[in-house]
Coordinates of C-alpha atoms and ligand atoms in Angstrom, one line a residue:
Chain A
M1 CA 142.4 -56.4 130.7
H2 CA 142.1 -54.5 127.5
T3 CA 140.1 -51.7 129.2
A4 CA 142.6 -51.5 132.0
R5 CA 145.4 -50.9 129.5
T6 CA 143.7 -48.2 127.6
N7 CA 142.0 -46.5 130.6
P8 CA 142.9 -42.8 130.1
L9 CA 143.0 -42.2 133.9
N10 CA 145.5 -45.0 134.4
T11 CA 147.6 -43.7 131.5
L12 CA 147.5 -40.2 133.0
A13 CA 148.5 -41.5 136.5
M14 CA 151.3 -43.5 135.0
H15 CA 152.7 -40.6 132.9
G16 CA 152.2 -38.2 135.9
A17 CA 154.3 -40.5 138.1
L18 CA 157.0 -40.8 135.5
I19 CA 157.1 -37.1 134.8
L20 CA 157.4 -36.3 138.5
Y21 CA 160.3 -38.8 138.8
T22 CA 162.0 -37.3 135.8
L23 CA 161.7 -33.8 137.3
I24 CA 163.1 -34.9 140.6
A25 CA 166.0 -36.7 138.9
L26 CA 166.8 -33.8 136.6
F27 CA 166.5 -31.1 139.2
P28 CA 170.2 -31.1 140.4
V29 CA 171.4 -31.1 136.8
F30 CA 169.1 -28.2 136.0
V31 CA 170.4 -26.2 139.0
I32 CA 174.0 -26.8 138.0
L33 CA 173.3 -25.8 134.4
I34 CA 171.5 -22.5 135.3
N35 CA 174.0 -21.5 137.9
S36 CA 176.9 -22.1 135.6
F37 CA 175.6 -19.1 133.6
K38 CA 175.3 -16.7 136.5
T39 CA 177.6 -14.3 138.3
R40 CA 179.1 -15.5 141.6
K41 CA 176.9 -13.1 143.5
A42 CA 173.7 -14.3 141.8
I43 CA 174.6 -17.9 142.5
F44 CA 174.6 -17.3 146.2
R45 CA 171.8 -14.8 146.4
E46 CA 169.2 -16.7 144.4
P47 CA 170.5 -20.2 143.5
L48 CA 167.2 -21.3 142.1
S49 CA 166.4 -18.5 139.7
L50 CA 167.1 -18.5 136.0
P51 CA 169.9 -16.3 134.8
T52 CA 168.6 -12.8 133.9
A53 CA 170.2 -10.1 131.8
D54 CA 171.7 -8.8 135.0
S55 CA 173.0 -12.0 136.5
F56 CA 174.0 -13.6 133.2
S57 CA 177.7 -14.3 133.0
M58 CA 180.0 -16.6 131.1
I59 CA 182.9 -16.0 133.6
G60 CA 182.9 -19.6 134.7
Y61 CA 183.3 -21.0 131.2
Q62 CA 186.0 -18.4 130.5
T63 CA 188.0 -19.4 133.6
V64 CA 187.7 -23.0 132.7
M65 CA 188.9 -22.4 129.2
K66 CA 191.9 -20.3 130.3
Q67 CA 192.8 -22.5 133.2
G68 CA 194.8 -25.6 132.3
D69 CA 194.1 -27.6 129.2
F70 CA 190.5 -28.4 129.5
F71 CA 190.1 -30.1 126.2
L72 CA 193.0 -32.4 126.8
Y73 CA 191.5 -33.4 130.1
F74 CA 188.3 -34.0 128.3
Q75 CA 190.0 -36.2 125.8
N76 CA 191.8 -38.1 128.5
S77 CA 188.6 -38.9 130.3
M78 CA 187.0 -40.0 127.1
I79 CA 189.8 -42.3 126.1
V80 CA 190.0 -43.9 129.6
T81 CA 186.3 -44.4 129.8
V82 CA 185.7 -45.8 126.4
A83 CA 188.8 -48.0 126.4
S84 CA 188.0 -49.4 129.8
L85 CA 184.4 -50.1 128.8
F86 CA 185.6 -51.8 125.7
F87 CA 188.0 -54.1 127.5
I88 CA 185.5 -54.8 130.3
L89 CA 182.9 -55.9 127.8
L90 CA 185.3 -57.8 125.6
F91 CA 187.1 -59.8 128.3
G92 CA 184.0 -60.0 130.6
A93 CA 181.9 -61.5 127.8
M94 CA 184.7 -63.9 126.7
A95 CA 185.2 -65.2 130.3
A96 CA 181.5 -65.4 130.8
F97 CA 181.1 -67.5 127.6
A98 CA 183.9 -69.9 128.7
L99 CA 182.3 -70.3 132.2
S100 CA 178.8 -70.8 130.9
E101 CA 179.6 -72.9 127.8
Y102 CA 182.4 -75.3 128.6
R103 CA 182.6 -78.0 131.1
F104 CA 186.1 -78.1 132.5
R105 CA 187.7 -79.0 135.8
G106 CA 187.5 -76.1 138.2
N107 CA 184.8 -74.3 136.3
M108 CA 182.8 -73.5 139.5
L109 CA 185.9 -72.4 141.4
M110 CA 187.0 -70.2 138.6
G111 CA 183.5 -68.6 138.6
L112 CA 183.6 -68.0 142.3
Y113 CA 187.1 -66.6 142.1
L114 CA 186.1 -64.2 139.4
A115 CA 183.1 -63.1 141.4
L116 CA 185.1 -62.5 144.5
G117 CA 186.1 -59.1 143.1
I118 CA 182.5 -57.9 143.4
M119 CA 182.8 -58.0 147.2
I120 CA 186.4 -56.7 147.6
P121 CA 186.8 -53.0 146.7
I122 CA 189.8 -52.6 144.4
R123 CA 190.9 -49.5 146.3
I124 CA 192.2 -51.7 149.2
G125 CA 195.0 -52.7 146.8
T126 CA 195.9 -49.2 145.9
V127 CA 199.4 -49.3 147.4
A128 CA 200.2 -52.6 145.7
I129 CA 198.8 -51.3 142.4
L130 CA 200.9 -48.1 142.7
E131 CA 204.0 -50.2 143.4
M132 CA 203.3 -52.4 140.3
M133 CA 202.7 -49.3 138.1
V134 CA 206.0 -47.8 139.3
A135 CA 207.8 -51.0 138.6
T136 CA 206.4 -51.3 135.1
G137 CA 206.9 -47.6 134.4
L138 CA 203.2 -47.1 133.8
V139 CA 202.6 -44.3 136.3
N140 CA 201.4 -41.1 134.7
S141 CA 200.0 -42.9 131.6
L142 CA 196.4 -43.4 130.6
L143 CA 197.1 -47.1 130.2
A144 CA 197.5 -47.4 134.0
L145 CA 194.0 -46.1 134.5
I146 CA 192.6 -48.3 131.8
L147 CA 194.1 -51.4 133.3
V148 CA 192.9 -50.6 136.8
Y149 CA 189.3 -49.8 135.6
T150 CA 189.1 -52.9 133.5
A151 CA 190.1 -55.0 136.5
Q152 CA 187.6 -53.1 138.6
G153 CA 184.8 -53.7 136.2
L154 CA 185.4 -57.3 135.2
P155 CA 184.0 -59.2 138.2
L156 CA 180.5 -57.8 137.9
A157 CA 180.6 -58.0 134.1
V158 CA 181.6 -61.7 134.2
F159 CA 178.9 -62.4 136.8
I160 CA 176.1 -60.7 135.0
L161 CA 177.0 -61.8 131.5
S162 CA 177.5 -65.5 132.4
E163 CA 174.0 -65.6 133.9
F164 CA 172.6 -64.2 130.6
M165 CA 174.7 -66.5 128.4
R166 CA 173.5 -69.6 130.2
Q167 CA 170.1 -68.6 128.8
V168 CA 171.2 -68.5 125.2
S169 CA 169.7 -71.6 123.5
D170 CA 172.2 -74.6 123.3
D171 CA 170.5 -75.6 120.0
L172 CA 171.6 -72.4 118.4
K173 CA 175.2 -72.8 119.3
N174 CA 175.1 -76.5 118.3
A175 CA 173.6 -75.6 115.0
G176 CA 176.5 -73.3 114.4
R177 CA 179.0 -76.0 115.3
I178 CA 177.4 -78.4 112.9
D179 CA 177.5 -75.8 110.2
G180 CA 181.2 -75.5 110.8
L181 CA 181.4 -72.1 112.6
T182 CA 184.4 -71.7 114.8
E183 CA 183.9 -71.0 118.5
Y184 CA 184.9 -67.4 118.0
T185 CA 182.3 -66.9 115.3
I186 CA 179.7 -68.6 117.5
F187 CA 180.6 -66.2 120.3
F188 CA 180.8 -63.0 118.3
K189 CA 178.0 -63.6 115.7
L190 CA 175.4 -65.7 117.6
V191 CA 175.8 -65.2 121.3
L192 CA 176.9 -61.6 121.7
P193 CA 174.0 -60.1 119.8
L194 CA 171.6 -62.1 122.0
V195 CA 173.1 -60.7 125.2
R196 CA 173.3 -57.2 124.0
P197 CA 170.8 -55.8 126.6
A198 CA 173.0 -57.3 129.4
M199 CA 176.1 -55.8 127.8
A200 CA 174.4 -52.4 127.7
T201 CA 173.5 -52.8 131.4
V202 CA 177.1 -53.6 132.3
A203 CA 178.3 -50.7 130.3
V204 CA 176.0 -48.2 132.0
F205 CA 176.9 -49.5 135.4
N206 CA 180.6 -49.1 134.8
M207 CA 180.6 -45.9 132.8
I208 CA 179.7 -43.4 135.5
P209 CA 182.0 -44.5 138.3
I210 CA 184.9 -44.5 135.8
W211 CA 184.1 -41.1 134.4
N212 CA 183.7 -39.6 137.9
D213 CA 186.6 -41.3 139.6
L214 CA 189.1 -39.1 141.3
W215 CA 191.0 -41.6 143.4
F216 CA 193.0 -43.4 140.8
P217 CA 193.8 -40.4 138.5
L218 CA 195.1 -38.6 141.6
I219 CA 197.3 -41.4 142.6
L220 CA 198.3 -43.1 139.3
A221 CA 198.2 -40.3 136.7
P222 CA 198.4 -36.8 138.3
A223 CA 200.7 -35.4 135.6
E224 CA 199.4 -32.5 133.6
E225 CA 199.2 -34.3 130.2
V226 CA 197.3 -37.3 131.5
K227 CA 194.9 -35.6 133.9
T228 CA 191.2 -36.6 133.6
L229 CA 188.4 -34.1 133.7
T230 CA 187.4 -34.9 137.3
L231 CA 191.0 -34.4 138.4
G232 CA 191.4 -31.3 136.2
S233 CA 188.4 -29.6 137.8
Q234 CA 189.8 -30.0 141.2
V235 CA 192.0 -26.9 140.7
F236 CA 188.9 -24.8 141.2
I237 CA 188.1 -26.3 144.5
G238 CA 190.6 -24.8 147.0
Q239 CA 191.0 -25.4 150.7
F240 CA 189.9 -21.8 151.4
V241 CA 188.3 -20.4 148.3
T242 CA 186.4 -22.3 145.7
D243 CA 185.7 -20.8 142.3
W244 CA 182.1 -21.9 142.1
N245 CA 181.5 -20.4 138.6
A246 CA 184.3 -22.5 137.2
V247 CA 183.3 -25.6 139.1
L248 CA 179.8 -25.4 137.9
S249 CA 180.8 -24.8 134.3
A250 CA 183.3 -27.6 134.4
L251 CA 180.6 -29.9 135.7
S252 CA 178.1 -28.8 133.1
M253 CA 180.5 -29.7 130.4
A254 CA 181.4 -32.9 132.0
I255 CA 177.8 -34.1 132.0
L256 CA 177.6 -34.0 128.2
P257 CA 179.7 -36.9 127.1
V258 CA 178.2 -39.2 129.7
L259 CA 174.8 -38.2 128.5
I260 CA 175.8 -39.1 124.9
L261 CA 177.3 -42.5 125.9
Y262 CA 174.2 -43.2 128.0
V263 CA 171.9 -42.5 125.1
I264 CA 173.9 -44.8 122.9
F265 CA 173.8 -47.7 125.3
S266 CA 170.2 -47.3 126.4
R267 CA 169.2 -47.4 122.7
Q268 CA 170.9 -50.8 122.6
L269 CA 169.2 -51.8 125.8
I270 CA 165.7 -51.0 124.5
R271 CA 166.4 -52.5 121.1
G272 CA 167.6 -55.7 122.7
I273 CA 164.6 -56.0 124.8
T274 CA 162.1 -55.3 122.1
S275 CA 163.6 -57.2 119.2
G276 CA 163.3 -60.6 121.1
A277 CA 165.4 -63.6 120.2
V278 CA 164.0 -66.1 117.8
K279 CA 163.0 -69.4 119.3
Chain B
M1 CA 176.9 -100.2 102.6
T2 CA 176.1 -99.1 106.1
A3 CA 175.7 -95.4 106.7
L4 CA 176.3 -95.5 110.4
T5 CA 177.7 -98.1 112.8
L6 CA 177.8 -97.8 116.5
K7 CA 179.9 -100.2 118.5
G8 CA 179.7 -100.4 122.3
I9 CA 178.8 -96.7 122.8
N10 CA 178.9 -95.6 126.4
K11 CA 178.4 -92.1 127.7
S12 CA 178.6 -90.8 131.2
F13 CA 178.2 -87.3 132.6
G14 CA 180.3 -87.4 135.7
T15 CA 178.9 -90.3 137.7
V16 CA 175.7 -90.5 135.7
H17 CA 175.8 -93.3 133.2
V18 CA 173.5 -92.2 130.4
L19 CA 174.2 -94.5 127.5
K20 CA 175.0 -98.1 128.1
D21 CA 176.7 -100.4 125.5
I22 CA 174.8 -99.2 122.5
D23 CA 175.3 -101.2 119.2
L24 CA 173.5 -100.1 116.1
E25 CA 173.7 -100.3 112.3
V26 CA 171.9 -97.9 110.0
E27 CA 171.8 -99.0 106.4
E28 CA 172.2 -96.6 103.5
G29 CA 168.8 -94.8 102.8
E30 CA 167.2 -96.2 105.9
F31 CA 164.8 -94.2 108.1
V32 CA 165.6 -95.0 111.7
V33 CA 163.5 -93.7 114.6
F34 CA 164.7 -93.6 118.2
V35 CA 161.8 -93.7 120.6
G36 CA 161.6 -94.1 124.3
P37 CA 160.3 -92.3 127.4
S38 CA 161.6 -88.9 128.4
G39 CA 165.1 -88.9 129.8
C40 CA 166.1 -92.3 128.3
G41 CA 169.0 -90.8 126.4
K42 CA 167.7 -90.3 122.8
S43 CA 169.0 -86.8 122.5
T44 CA 172.3 -87.7 124.1
L45 CA 172.7 -90.6 121.6
L46 CA 172.0 -88.2 118.7
R47 CA 174.5 -85.7 120.0
V48 CA 177.1 -88.4 120.3
I49 CA 176.5 -89.4 116.7
S50 CA 176.7 -85.8 115.6
G51 CA 179.9 -85.1 117.6
L52 CA 178.4 -82.4 119.8
E53 CA 179.3 -84.8 122.7
D54 CA 182.2 -87.2 122.9
A55 CA 181.4 -90.8 123.6
S56 CA 183.0 -92.0 126.8
S57 CA 183.9 -95.2 125.0
G58 CA 182.9 -97.1 121.8
E59 CA 183.4 -96.5 118.1
I60 CA 181.3 -94.4 115.7
T61 CA 181.6 -95.1 112.0
I62 CA 179.9 -93.0 109.5
D63 CA 180.1 -94.0 105.8
G64 CA 183.0 -96.4 106.5
K65 CA 185.1 -93.9 108.4
V66 CA 185.7 -93.9 112.1
V67 CA 184.7 -90.4 113.2
N68 CA 185.3 -90.4 117.0
A69 CA 187.8 -87.6 116.6
T70 CA 186.2 -85.7 113.7
P71 CA 184.5 -82.4 114.5
P72 CA 180.7 -82.2 113.8
A73 CA 181.0 -80.1 110.7
K74 CA 183.3 -82.7 109.0
R75 CA 181.2 -85.8 109.8
G76 CA 179.0 -85.5 106.8
I77 CA 175.8 -85.0 108.9
A78 CA 173.2 -82.4 109.2
M79 CA 170.9 -81.8 112.2
V80 CA 167.5 -80.4 112.7
F81 CA 166.7 -79.2 116.2
Q82 CA 163.4 -79.1 118.1
S83 CA 163.7 -75.4 118.7
Y84 CA 164.6 -74.7 115.1
A85 CA 167.7 -72.9 116.1
L86 CA 167.7 -70.5 113.2
Y87 CA 170.4 -67.8 113.2
P88 CA 168.4 -64.6 114.1
H89 CA 170.7 -62.2 112.3
L90 CA 170.5 -63.9 108.9
N91 CA 167.6 -64.1 106.5
V92 CA 166.3 -67.4 105.2
R93 CA 168.8 -67.5 102.4
G94 CA 171.6 -66.6 104.8
N95 CA 170.5 -69.4 107.2
M96 CA 170.5 -72.0 104.4
S97 CA 173.8 -71.0 102.8
L98 CA 175.9 -70.4 105.9
A99 CA 177.3 -73.9 106.1
L100 CA 178.1 -74.0 102.4
K101 CA 180.0 -70.7 102.8
Q102 CA 181.9 -72.2 105.6
E103 CA 182.9 -75.0 103.3
R104 CA 184.0 -72.4 100.7
R105 CA 181.7 -73.6 98.0
S106 CA 181.4 -71.5 94.9
K107 CA 178.7 -68.8 94.7
A108 CA 176.9 -70.5 91.8
E109 CA 176.8 -73.8 93.6
I110 CA 175.4 -72.3 96.8
E111 CA 172.7 -70.4 94.9
E112 CA 171.7 -73.6 93.0
R113 CA 171.5 -75.7 96.1
V114 CA 169.5 -73.1 98.1
A115 CA 167.1 -72.7 95.1
E116 CA 166.6 -76.4 94.9
A117 CA 166.0 -76.8 98.6
S118 CA 163.6 -73.9 98.9
R119 CA 161.7 -75.2 95.9
M120 CA 161.3 -78.6 97.6
L121 CA 160.1 -77.0 100.8
N122 CA 158.0 -74.2 99.2
L123 CA 160.2 -71.5 100.7
T124 CA 161.0 -69.7 97.5
D125 CA 158.8 -66.7 98.5
Y126 CA 160.4 -66.3 101.9
L127 CA 164.1 -66.3 101.0
D128 CA 164.6 -62.6 102.0
R129 CA 162.6 -62.8 105.3
F130 CA 164.2 -63.0 108.7
P131 CA 163.3 -65.9 111.1
S132 CA 161.4 -63.6 113.3
E133 CA 159.0 -62.9 110.4
L134 CA 158.1 -66.5 109.9
S135 CA 155.5 -68.8 111.4
G136 CA 156.5 -71.8 113.4
G137 CA 155.9 -74.2 110.5
Q138 CA 157.9 -72.1 108.1
R139 CA 160.8 -71.8 110.6
Q140 CA 160.9 -75.6 110.9
R141 CA 161.0 -75.9 107.1
V142 CA 163.9 -73.5 107.0
A143 CA 165.6 -75.6 109.6
I144 CA 165.1 -78.6 107.4
G145 CA 166.2 -76.7 104.3
R146 CA 169.4 -75.7 106.1
A147 CA 170.1 -79.4 106.5
I148 CA 169.2 -80.4 102.9
V149 CA 171.5 -77.9 101.2
R150 CA 174.5 -79.6 102.8
Q151 CA 173.6 -82.9 101.1
P152 CA 174.7 -84.9 104.1
K153 CA 175.1 -88.7 104.2
L154 CA 173.1 -88.7 107.4
F155 CA 170.3 -86.5 108.6
L156 CA 169.7 -86.2 112.3
F157 CA 166.3 -84.9 113.6
D158 CA 165.7 -84.2 117.3
E159 CA 162.0 -84.1 117.9
P160 CA 161.5 -81.7 115.0
L161 CA 157.8 -81.5 115.2
S162 CA 157.1 -81.2 118.9
N163 CA 156.7 -77.4 118.8
L164 CA 154.1 -77.5 116.0
D165 CA 150.4 -77.8 116.4
A166 CA 148.6 -81.1 115.5
A167 CA 147.6 -80.2 111.9
L168 CA 150.9 -78.8 111.0
R169 CA 152.6 -81.7 112.6
M170 CA 150.8 -84.1 110.3
N171 CA 151.7 -82.1 107.2
T172 CA 155.3 -81.7 108.1
R173 CA 155.5 -85.4 108.9
L174 CA 154.2 -86.3 105.4
E175 CA 156.7 -83.8 104.0
I176 CA 159.6 -85.4 105.9
S177 CA 158.5 -88.8 104.7
K178 CA 158.4 -87.5 101.1
L179 CA 161.7 -85.9 101.5
H180 CA 163.2 -89.2 102.6
R181 CA 161.9 -90.8 99.4
T182 CA 163.2 -88.1 97.1
L183 CA 166.6 -87.7 98.7
S184 CA 167.0 -91.4 99.5
A185 CA 169.4 -90.3 102.3
S186 CA 169.8 -92.1 105.6
M187 CA 167.9 -90.4 108.4
I188 CA 167.8 -90.7 112.2
Y189 CA 164.8 -89.3 113.8
V190 CA 164.2 -88.9 117.6
T191 CA 160.7 -88.6 118.9
H192 CA 158.6 -89.8 121.8
D193 CA 155.4 -89.6 119.7
Q194 CA 154.7 -93.2 118.7
T195 CA 152.5 -92.2 115.8
E196 CA 155.5 -90.5 114.2
A197 CA 157.6 -93.5 115.0
M198 CA 155.2 -96.0 113.5
T199 CA 154.4 -94.0 110.4
L200 CA 157.9 -92.8 109.5
A201 CA 160.2 -95.6 110.4
D202 CA 161.8 -98.3 108.4
K203 CA 163.4 -99.4 111.6
I204 CA 162.5 -98.4 115.2
V205 CA 165.1 -98.4 118.0
L206 CA 163.3 -98.5 121.3
L207 CA 165.4 -97.1 124.2
R208 CA 164.9 -97.3 127.9
D209 CA 167.3 -96.0 130.5
G210 CA 170.1 -95.7 128.0
R211 CA 169.8 -99.3 126.7
V212 CA 168.4 -100.6 123.5
E213 CA 165.3 -102.6 124.3
Q214 CA 164.5 -103.8 120.8
V215 CA 165.3 -103.0 117.2
G216 CA 163.1 -103.8 114.3
S217 CA 160.5 -102.7 111.8
P218 CA 157.4 -101.0 113.3
M219 CA 155.2 -104.1 112.6
E220 CA 157.8 -106.5 114.0
L221 CA 157.9 -104.5 117.3
Y222 CA 154.1 -104.3 117.3
N223 CA 153.4 -107.9 116.5
N224 CA 156.3 -109.4 118.2
P225 CA 157.5 -107.4 121.2
A226 CA 160.5 -108.8 123.0
N227 CA 159.3 -107.8 126.4
Q228 CA 156.6 -106.1 128.4
F229 CA 158.1 -102.7 128.1
V230 CA 158.1 -102.7 124.3
A231 CA 154.6 -104.2 124.2
G232 CA 153.3 -101.4 126.5
F233 CA 155.2 -98.6 124.8
L234 CA 153.9 -99.1 121.3
G235 CA 150.3 -98.9 120.4
A236 CA 147.6 -96.4 121.4
P237 CA 145.7 -97.0 123.6
S238 CA 148.4 -99.1 125.1
M239 CA 148.3 -102.8 125.8
N240 CA 146.3 -104.2 128.7
F241 CA 148.3 -106.2 131.2
L242 CA 146.6 -108.5 133.7
P243 CA 147.5 -111.6 135.7
A244 CA 147.2 -114.6 133.5
S245 CA 145.5 -116.4 136.4
T246 CA 142.2 -114.6 135.6
L247 CA 142.0 -116.7 132.5
N248 CA 143.9 -119.9 133.4
E249 CA 143.8 -121.0 137.0
G250 CA 147.3 -121.1 138.6
D251 CA 149.2 -119.3 135.9
N252 CA 151.7 -116.8 137.4
R253 CA 152.6 -115.1 134.2
T254 CA 151.4 -111.7 133.0
L255 CA 149.0 -111.6 130.1
G256 CA 149.1 -108.8 127.6
I257 CA 146.3 -108.1 125.2
R258 CA 145.9 -105.1 122.9
P259 CA 142.6 -103.1 123.3
E260 CA 141.6 -103.9 119.7
D261 CA 141.9 -107.6 120.3
L262 CA 139.2 -107.6 123.0
T263 CA 135.7 -108.1 121.7
L264 CA 132.3 -107.8 123.3
D265 CA 131.0 -111.3 124.0
P266 CA 128.1 -112.2 126.3
E267 CA 129.9 -115.5 127.0
G268 CA 133.3 -113.9 127.5
P269 CA 135.6 -114.9 130.4
L270 CA 136.2 -111.3 131.5
S271 CA 133.5 -109.2 133.0
G272 CA 133.4 -105.7 134.4
K273 CA 131.7 -102.4 134.7
V274 CA 132.2 -99.6 132.1
S275 CA 133.7 -96.7 134.0
H276 CA 134.4 -94.3 131.1
I277 CA 133.7 -94.1 127.4
E278 CA 135.6 -92.2 124.6
N279 CA 133.5 -91.9 121.5
L280 CA 135.8 -91.1 118.6
G281 CA 133.2 -91.6 115.9
G282 CA 135.1 -94.2 114.0
D283 CA 136.2 -96.0 117.2
T284 CA 134.9 -96.4 120.7
N285 CA 137.2 -96.8 123.6
L286 CA 135.8 -98.3 126.8
I287 CA 137.5 -98.3 130.1
V288 CA 136.3 -101.3 132.0
D289 CA 136.8 -102.0 135.7
T290 CA 137.2 -105.7 136.2
E291 CA 138.1 -107.0 139.7
G292 CA 141.7 -106.1 140.3
S293 CA 142.5 -104.4 137.0
E294 CA 141.4 -101.8 134.5
L295 CA 140.9 -102.9 130.9
T296 CA 140.8 -100.7 127.8
V297 CA 138.6 -102.1 125.0
R298 CA 138.7 -100.6 121.6
L299 CA 135.7 -101.3 119.5
F300 CA 135.3 -100.4 115.8
G301 CA 132.4 -98.1 115.0
Q302 CA 129.8 -96.7 117.4
H303 CA 128.1 -98.6 120.2
P304 CA 125.1 -97.9 122.4
I305 CA 126.9 -98.5 125.7
D306 CA 126.6 -96.3 128.8
V307 CA 128.8 -95.7 131.8
G308 CA 127.9 -98.1 134.5
D309 CA 126.9 -101.0 132.1
Q310 CA 128.0 -104.4 133.0
I311 CA 129.7 -106.1 130.0
R312 CA 131.6 -109.2 129.2
V313 CA 134.5 -109.4 126.8
S314 CA 136.7 -112.1 125.4
A315 CA 140.3 -112.0 124.2
Q316 CA 141.3 -113.4 120.8
Q317 CA 143.2 -116.5 121.3
N318 CA 146.1 -116.0 118.9
K319 CA 146.6 -112.3 119.9
Q320 CA 147.7 -113.0 123.5
F321 CA 151.2 -112.2 124.8
F322 CA 152.7 -113.8 128.0
F323 CA 155.5 -112.3 130.0
D324 CA 157.4 -113.7 133.0
Q325 CA 158.0 -112.0 136.3
D326 CA 160.9 -110.0 134.9
G327 CA 158.8 -108.7 132.0
R328 CA 160.5 -111.0 129.4
R329 CA 158.2 -112.4 126.7
V330 CA 157.6 -116.1 127.2
A331 CA 154.8 -116.8 124.7
Ligands
LIG1 N1 174.9 -82.2 130.1 C1 174.4 -83.2 130.9 N2 174.9 -83.3 132.2 C2 174.4 -84.3 133.0 N3 173.3 -85.1 132.7 C3 172.8 -85.0 131.5 C4 173.3 -84.0 130.5 N4 172.6 -84.1 129.4 C5 171.7 -85.1 129.6 N5 171.8 -85.6 130.9 C6 171.0 -86.7 131.4 O1 171.0 -87.7 130.5 C7 169.7 -88.3 130.5 C8 169.2 -88.5 129.1 O2 169.0 -87.2 128.5 P1 168.5 -86.9 127.1 O3 168.4 -85.5 126.9 O4 169.3 -87.7 126.1 O5 167.0 -87.6 127.2 P2 165.9 -87.7 126.0 O6 165.7 -89.2 125.8 O7 166.3 -86.9 124.9 O8 164.6 -87.1 126.7 P3 163.5 -86.2 126.1 O9 162.6 -87.1 125.4 O10 162.9 -85.6 127.3 O11 164.1 -85.2 125.2 C9 168.8 -87.5 131.4 O12 168.6 -88.2 132.6 C10 169.6 -86.3 131.6 O13 169.3 -85.8 132.9
LIG2 MG1 165.5 -85.1 123.9

């Protein structure tokens, strides 16, 4: 067993496979990045070549900066994504704790009801949601988006987190109760840190669809001052002409924050897995 | 004064009736051990006493106060769990002082109590370590320390030693026993290890299927079991049971005889073939096939007997127990 682990050939094969996969996964991103720095002609003539002195151009980025309020869109997307993730994790974890920890009438039914949302896409309810938002005067506000995304993310979050919380040792929670901790302290201080890997998983799963979503921003918040990045970039994609330089530049910039958030969460994920709970 | 009184405790989980009419008194300073087979409700009873579960009916009195509606932290108890249940995010000092901080004790008092407990348990050098940096035995001592600092009226232990290896278990057992003497607090201790029960207890409560089978000092239960279950549960190797008719013609009772009360005797009334031998050095255990039943014979010292030998044994007259068809002791 020891030799199998340290066998250099095995290690090489393993790393080779992983590097190959990384290359495949990163290739589209790479193509977007290099093309965002090229002239329109160069993009179409040689899409896979690196920008040269001839073909180098910042025209895409310049268009993006001039057109519309790019930084505002950026900020809107960020606010919506981070706030939605925060509420999904907070409410999802609290609901999961209640379902896994307390025996009460209808516990099972409640769990099933909450899990139902996994199977029914929230977009089916778009018309009703729009009507509600109009009635409450929330259209064209970021809050509308945050509420919808939170609702969209909760079912899976509750489902995953309650599974993990069931595995947290009962003795630990009971020790806390005997020491006089409140249920909230037990939840925040004892249980949450132990399910951190699961929280990171839920966050990563939810983050990208929210960041990339076009549907709800288009319907619920199309106004200029609340446009998200994805919606804002759409001005460059026309029915007849598409400004590819601008689209590629906008995409390149849009990748960055997701990347940063992802790095933050995956750190948590790895730390959670390696630290190991104390028996 | 009694430290704990249970009156008619019942507990059901849905339709499952787990604890049935339990009455019990624990005197001040007494060491009480709950023993019984797995699933008989020992842990559940402990959790009912601690307040982690509500009793379905019955009255729990701790130190003269009815505590049925009192939350666990206010019952004046402390509990040590089988899985240690240390807080992973706090170091040893933090683990021990958390409960006192919750009670809003002064800094000086907390420090003093933690220092005293860690001195008692030889944990002084480990106060700044985190639970993940401790060995199993050290973790269990921290768990015990966490209970001591609260100076409870009643300690509750739920199989605190079952995750430790044999040598450590013996050490920690002695330590708990010493602790009981120095603190002179009342303790309730759950185990299914009968050595722990016999060596630690002032009083053993033997449970089966959620009912109390017998309560008494270890020697009372050993020498004077109320029924066949108690007789068979205590003592290792456990008591031999055989139809009394093998000794007295026409007797339909069951005869119980402990392995150490059987002796080799060429004239003995019981004969059989040795089917297995356990040489322990100080003791020798023989498993003997007699017609119809298997006998365990425990001999002192070492004996030149081989598997397959035919032997005869006799049973000491005044060490025989008789049980009726329902397992009740009749003589
Ligand atoms: N939360 C619960 N819901 C339903 N049944 C339960 C629950 N907790 C315990 N029981 C049942 O109660 C019975 C007693 O359990 P308990 O944990 O008290 O046994 P125990 O004597 O401590 O056993 P062990 O020696 O294995 O720890 C078991 O049959 C168990 O299945
Ligand atoms: Mg138990």
